[in-house]
Amino acid sequence: MDCIDFKNRLIEIDTQDQSCVQEAQIHMAACASCQKLYRLDQLAEERFQESLAMIDPPADLYTRIKLDIPARPIKRKGFAGRWRRPAPALATAAIIFLVLFSYPPGGEIRDIDHIGSLALANHLDDQQAMVN
């Protein structure tokens, strides 16, 4: 086994068969850098296992979960509280009103075909301007 094989098998060294483990141990005895790498890997594994230690929850946690007390709704007071709900609807209605009365019927735009012909005329004008 060489250093590259050792590094590739280091992750799963605890789950491999005995012959692979013996080869790794023989290589570690001969190679100081792989031995150091193995010790670092073992230290990282120990620290990881320590971080997974069971933490006891607070004593009243189960009671609080069982009670499942919902939060009270916040009552809005004053002008802003009363207008918070109807304001978006009124703003939308105002925008629709402005759009509808900005283009009165019988004005420059008559129907969908007229819009298409205006778009085509605009496109042709742009093409003509590019040629000149």
PDB file of C-alpha atoms in Angstrom:
ATOM      1  CA  MET A   1       0.000   0.000   0.000  1.00  0.00           C
ATOM      2  CA  ASP A   2       1.287   3.467  -0.858  1.00  0.00           C
ATOM      3  CA  CYS A   3       0.317   6.895   0.538  1.00  0.00           C
ATOM      4  CA  ILE A   4      -2.354   7.534  -2.110  1.00  0.00           C
ATOM      5  CA  ASP A   5      -4.088   4.208  -1.369  1.00  0.00           C
ATOM      6  CA  PHE A   6      -3.853   4.915   2.348  1.00  0.00           C
ATOM      7  CA  LYS A   7      -5.475   8.344   1.959  1.00  0.00           C
ATOM      8  CA  ASN A   8      -8.233   6.903  -0.233  1.00  0.00           C
ATOM      9  CA  ARG A   9      -9.000   4.133   2.276  1.00  0.00           C
ATOM     10  CA  LEU A  10      -8.643   6.270   5.406  1.00  0.00           C
ATOM     11  CA  ILE A  11     -12.290   7.324   5.368  1.00  0.00           C
ATOM     12  CA  GLU A  12     -13.544   3.748   5.494  1.00  0.00           C
ATOM     13  CA  ILE A  13     -10.651   2.110   7.347  1.00  0.00           C
ATOM     14  CA  ASP A  14     -12.886   1.107  10.273  1.00  0.00           C
ATOM     15  CA  THR A  15     -15.322  -0.742   8.001  1.00  0.00           C
ATOM     16  CA  GLN A  16     -12.833  -2.611   5.802  1.00  0.00           C
ATOM     17  CA  ASP A  17     -11.737  -6.216   6.211  1.00  0.00           C
ATOM     18  CA  GLN A  18      -8.786  -7.217   8.398  1.00  0.00           C
ATOM     19  CA  SER A  19      -6.301  -7.589   5.540  1.00  0.00           C
ATOM     20  CA  CYS A  20      -6.810  -3.954   4.446  1.00  0.00           C
ATOM     21  CA  VAL A  21      -6.502  -2.774   8.040  1.00  0.00           C
ATOM     22  CA  GLN A  22      -3.263  -4.749   8.470  1.00  0.00           C
ATOM     23  CA  GLU A  23      -1.859  -3.256   5.250  1.00  0.00           C
ATOM     24  CA  ALA A  24      -2.735   0.223   6.503  1.00  0.00           C
ATOM     25  CA  GLN A  25      -1.069  -0.454   9.863  1.00  0.00           C
ATOM     26  CA  ILE A  26       2.080  -1.725   8.149  1.00  0.00           C
ATOM     27  CA  HIS A  27       2.147   1.378   5.943  1.00  0.00           C
ATOM     28  CA  MET A  28       1.608   3.689   8.953  1.00  0.00           C
ATOM     29  CA  ALA A  29       4.536   2.057  10.744  1.00  0.00           C
ATOM     30  CA  ALA A  30       6.781   2.932   7.794  1.00  0.00           C
ATOM     31  CA  CYS A  31       5.332   6.359   6.867  1.00  0.00           C
ATOM     32  CA  ALA A  32       5.339   9.196   9.412  1.00  0.00           C
ATOM     33  CA  SER A  33       3.093  11.518   7.358  1.00  0.00           C
ATOM     34  CA  CYS A  34       0.353   8.870   6.992  1.00  0.00           C
ATOM     35  CA  GLN A  35       0.648   8.075  10.703  1.00  0.00           C
ATOM     36  CA  LYS A  36       0.144  11.778  11.485  1.00  0.00           C
ATOM     37  CA  LEU A  37      -2.806  11.912   9.074  1.00  0.00           C
ATOM     38  CA  TYR A  38      -4.375   8.889  10.788  1.00  0.00           C
ATOM     39  CA  ARG A  39      -3.987  10.493  14.234  1.00  0.00           C
ATOM     40  CA  LEU A  40      -5.602  13.714  12.958  1.00  0.00           C
ATOM     41  CA  ASP A  41      -8.453  11.697  11.483  1.00  0.00           C
ATOM     42  CA  GLN A  42      -8.984   9.871  14.775  1.00  0.00           C
ATOM     43  CA  LEU A  43      -8.921  13.167  16.702  1.00  0.00           C
ATOM     44  CA  ALA A  44     -11.496  14.680  14.343  1.00  0.00           C
ATOM     45  CA  GLU A  45     -13.678  11.588  14.761  1.00  0.00           C
ATOM     46  CA  GLU A  46     -13.466  11.822  18.570  1.00  0.00           C
ATOM     47  CA  ARG A  47     -14.370  15.525  18.537  1.00  0.00           C
ATOM     48  CA  PHE A  48     -17.275  14.822  16.228  1.00  0.00           C
ATOM     49  CA  GLN A  49     -18.583  12.075  18.518  1.00  0.00           C
ATOM     50  CA  GLU A  50     -18.261  14.408  21.523  1.00  0.00           C
ATOM     51  CA  SER A  51     -20.297  17.059  19.731  1.00  0.00           C
ATOM     52  CA  LEU A  52     -23.115  14.539  19.292  1.00  0.00           C
ATOM     53  CA  ALA A  53     -23.533  14.089  23.043  1.00  0.00           C
ATOM     54  CA  MET A  54     -27.137  14.059  24.254  1.00  0.00           C
ATOM     55  CA  ILE A  55     -28.354  17.352  25.683  1.00  0.00           C
ATOM     56  CA  ASP A  56     -31.251  17.223  28.130  1.00  0.00           C
ATOM     57  CA  PRO A  57     -34.105  19.567  27.211  1.00  0.00           C
ATOM     58  CA  PRO A  58     -35.497  22.021  29.766  1.00  0.00           C
ATOM     59  CA  ALA A  59     -37.917  20.413  32.226  1.00  0.00           C
ATOM     60  CA  ASP A  60     -40.927  22.462  31.148  1.00  0.00           C
ATOM     61  CA  LEU A  61     -40.422  21.956  27.410  1.00  0.00           C
ATOM     62  CA  TYR A  62     -42.782  18.994  27.173  1.00  0.00           C
ATOM     63  CA  THR A  63     -45.469  20.900  29.097  1.00  0.00           C
ATOM     64  CA  ARG A  64     -45.163  23.904  26.812  1.00  0.00           C
ATOM     65  CA  ILE A  65     -45.444  21.684  23.730  1.00  0.00           C
ATOM     66  CA  LYS A  66     -48.510  19.880  25.097  1.00  0.00           C
ATOM     67  CA  LEU A  67     -50.253  23.145  25.958  1.00  0.00           C
ATOM     68  CA  ASP A  68     -49.539  24.560  22.487  1.00  0.00           C
ATOM     69  CA  ILE A  69     -50.701  28.013  23.460  1.00  0.00           C
ATOM     70  CA  PRO A  70     -51.197  30.099  20.313  1.00  0.00           C
ATOM     71  CA  ALA A  71     -49.959  33.650  20.262  1.00  0.00           C
ATOM     72  CA  ARG A  72     -52.605  36.326  20.671  1.00  0.00           C
ATOM     73  CA  PRO A  73     -53.356  38.349  17.573  1.00  0.00           C
ATOM     74  CA  ILE A  74     -51.911  41.818  17.746  1.00  0.00           C
ATOM     75  CA  LYS A  75     -54.581  44.477  17.647  1.00  0.00           C
ATOM     76  CA  ARG A  76     -53.603  47.419  15.507  1.00  0.00           C
ATOM     77  CA  LYS A  77     -54.503  50.747  16.963  1.00  0.00           C
ATOM     78  CA  GLY A  78     -54.742  54.126  15.356  1.00  0.00           C
ATOM     79  CA  PHE A  79     -54.930  55.227  11.757  1.00  0.00           C
ATOM     80  CA  ALA A  80     -52.293  52.829  10.381  1.00  0.00           C
ATOM     81  CA  GLY A  81     -53.900  49.825  12.050  1.00  0.00           C
ATOM     82  CA  ARG A  82     -57.338  50.503  10.597  1.00  0.00           C
ATOM     83  CA  TRP A  83     -56.083  51.209   7.042  1.00  0.00           C
ATOM     84  CA  ARG A  84     -53.606  48.330   6.783  1.00  0.00           C
ATOM     85  CA  ARG A  85     -56.188  45.936   5.338  1.00  0.00           C
ATOM     86  CA  PRO A  86     -58.170  48.105   2.839  1.00  0.00           C
ATOM     87  CA  ALA A  87     -55.196  50.189   1.613  1.00  0.00           C
ATOM     88  CA  PRO A  88     -53.893  47.671  -1.001  1.00  0.00           C
ATOM     89  CA  ALA A  89     -57.389  47.191  -2.444  1.00  0.00           C
ATOM     90  CA  LEU A  90     -57.952  50.940  -2.697  1.00  0.00           C
ATOM     91  CA  ALA A  91     -54.536  51.467  -4.312  1.00  0.00           C
ATOM     92  CA  THR A  92     -55.294  48.764  -6.892  1.00  0.00           C
ATOM     93  CA  ALA A  93     -58.680  50.319  -7.653  1.00  0.00           C
ATOM     94  CA  ALA A  94     -57.055  53.739  -8.104  1.00  0.00           C
ATOM     95  CA  ILE A  95     -54.472  52.334 -10.538  1.00  0.00           C
ATOM     96  CA  ILE A  96     -57.158  50.587 -12.589  1.00  0.00           C
ATOM     97  CA  PHE A  97     -59.225  53.798 -12.627  1.00  0.00           C
ATOM     98  CA  LEU A  98     -56.245  55.848 -13.865  1.00  0.00           C
ATOM     99  CA  VAL A  99     -55.334  53.326 -16.565  1.00  0.00           C
ATOM    100  CA  LEU A 100     -58.888  53.089 -17.869  1.00  0.00           C
ATOM    101  CA  PHE A 101     -59.417  56.830 -18.044  1.00  0.00           C
ATOM    102  CA  SER A 102     -55.976  57.611 -19.464  1.00  0.00           C
ATOM    103  CA  TYR A 103     -57.007  55.910 -22.726  1.00  0.00           C
ATOM    104  CA  PRO A 104     -60.622  56.972 -23.334  1.00  0.00           C
ATOM    105  CA  PRO A 105     -62.664  54.953 -25.843  1.00  0.00           C
ATOM    106  CA  GLY A 106     -62.694  56.436 -29.331  1.00  0.00           C
ATOM    107  CA  GLY A 107     -59.242  57.892 -28.790  1.00  0.00           C
ATOM    108  CA  GLU A 108     -56.153  56.856 -30.683  1.00  0.00           C
ATOM    109  CA  ILE A 109     -56.472  53.128 -29.896  1.00  0.00           C
ATOM    110  CA  ARG A 110     -59.684  51.527 -31.202  1.00  0.00           C
ATOM    111  CA  ASP A 111     -59.302  47.726 -30.966  1.00  0.00           C
ATOM    112  CA  ILE A 112     -56.771  44.904 -30.958  1.00  0.00           C
ATOM    113  CA  ASP A 113     -56.328  44.985 -34.735  1.00  0.00           C
ATOM    114  CA  HIS A 114     -55.547  48.682 -34.547  1.00  0.00           C
ATOM    115  CA  ILE A 115     -52.872  47.965 -31.900  1.00  0.00           C
ATOM    116  CA  GLY A 116     -51.323  45.340 -34.208  1.00  0.00           C
ATOM    117  CA  SER A 117     -51.271  47.718 -37.158  1.00  0.00           C
ATOM    118  CA  LEU A 118     -49.683  50.448 -35.017  1.00  0.00           C
ATOM    119  CA  ALA A 119     -46.990  48.004 -33.872  1.00  0.00           C
ATOM    120  CA  LEU A 120     -46.294  46.954 -37.477  1.00  0.00           C
ATOM    121  CA  ALA A 121     -46.110  50.582 -38.611  1.00  0.00           C
ATOM    122  CA  ASN A 122     -43.721  51.362 -35.772  1.00  0.00           C
ATOM    123  CA  HIS A 123     -41.546  48.374 -36.723  1.00  0.00           C
ATOM    124  CA  LEU A 124     -41.466  49.411 -40.380  1.00  0.00           C
ATOM    125  CA  ASP A 125     -40.556  52.976 -39.399  1.00  0.00           C
ATOM    126  CA  ASP A 126     -37.652  51.615 -37.357  1.00  0.00           C
ATOM    127  CA  GLN A 127     -36.501  49.468 -40.289  1.00  0.00           C
ATOM    128  CA  GLN A 128     -36.684  52.465 -42.631  1.00  0.00           C
ATOM    129  CA  ALA A 129     -34.697  54.610 -40.202  1.00  0.00           C
ATOM    130  CA  MET A 130     -31.966  51.953 -40.005  1.00  0.00           C
ATOM    131  CA  VAL A 131     -31.638  51.829 -43.798  1.00  0.00           C
ATOM    132  CA  ASN A 132     -31.328  55.611 -44.140  1.00  0.00           C
TER     133      ASN A 132
END
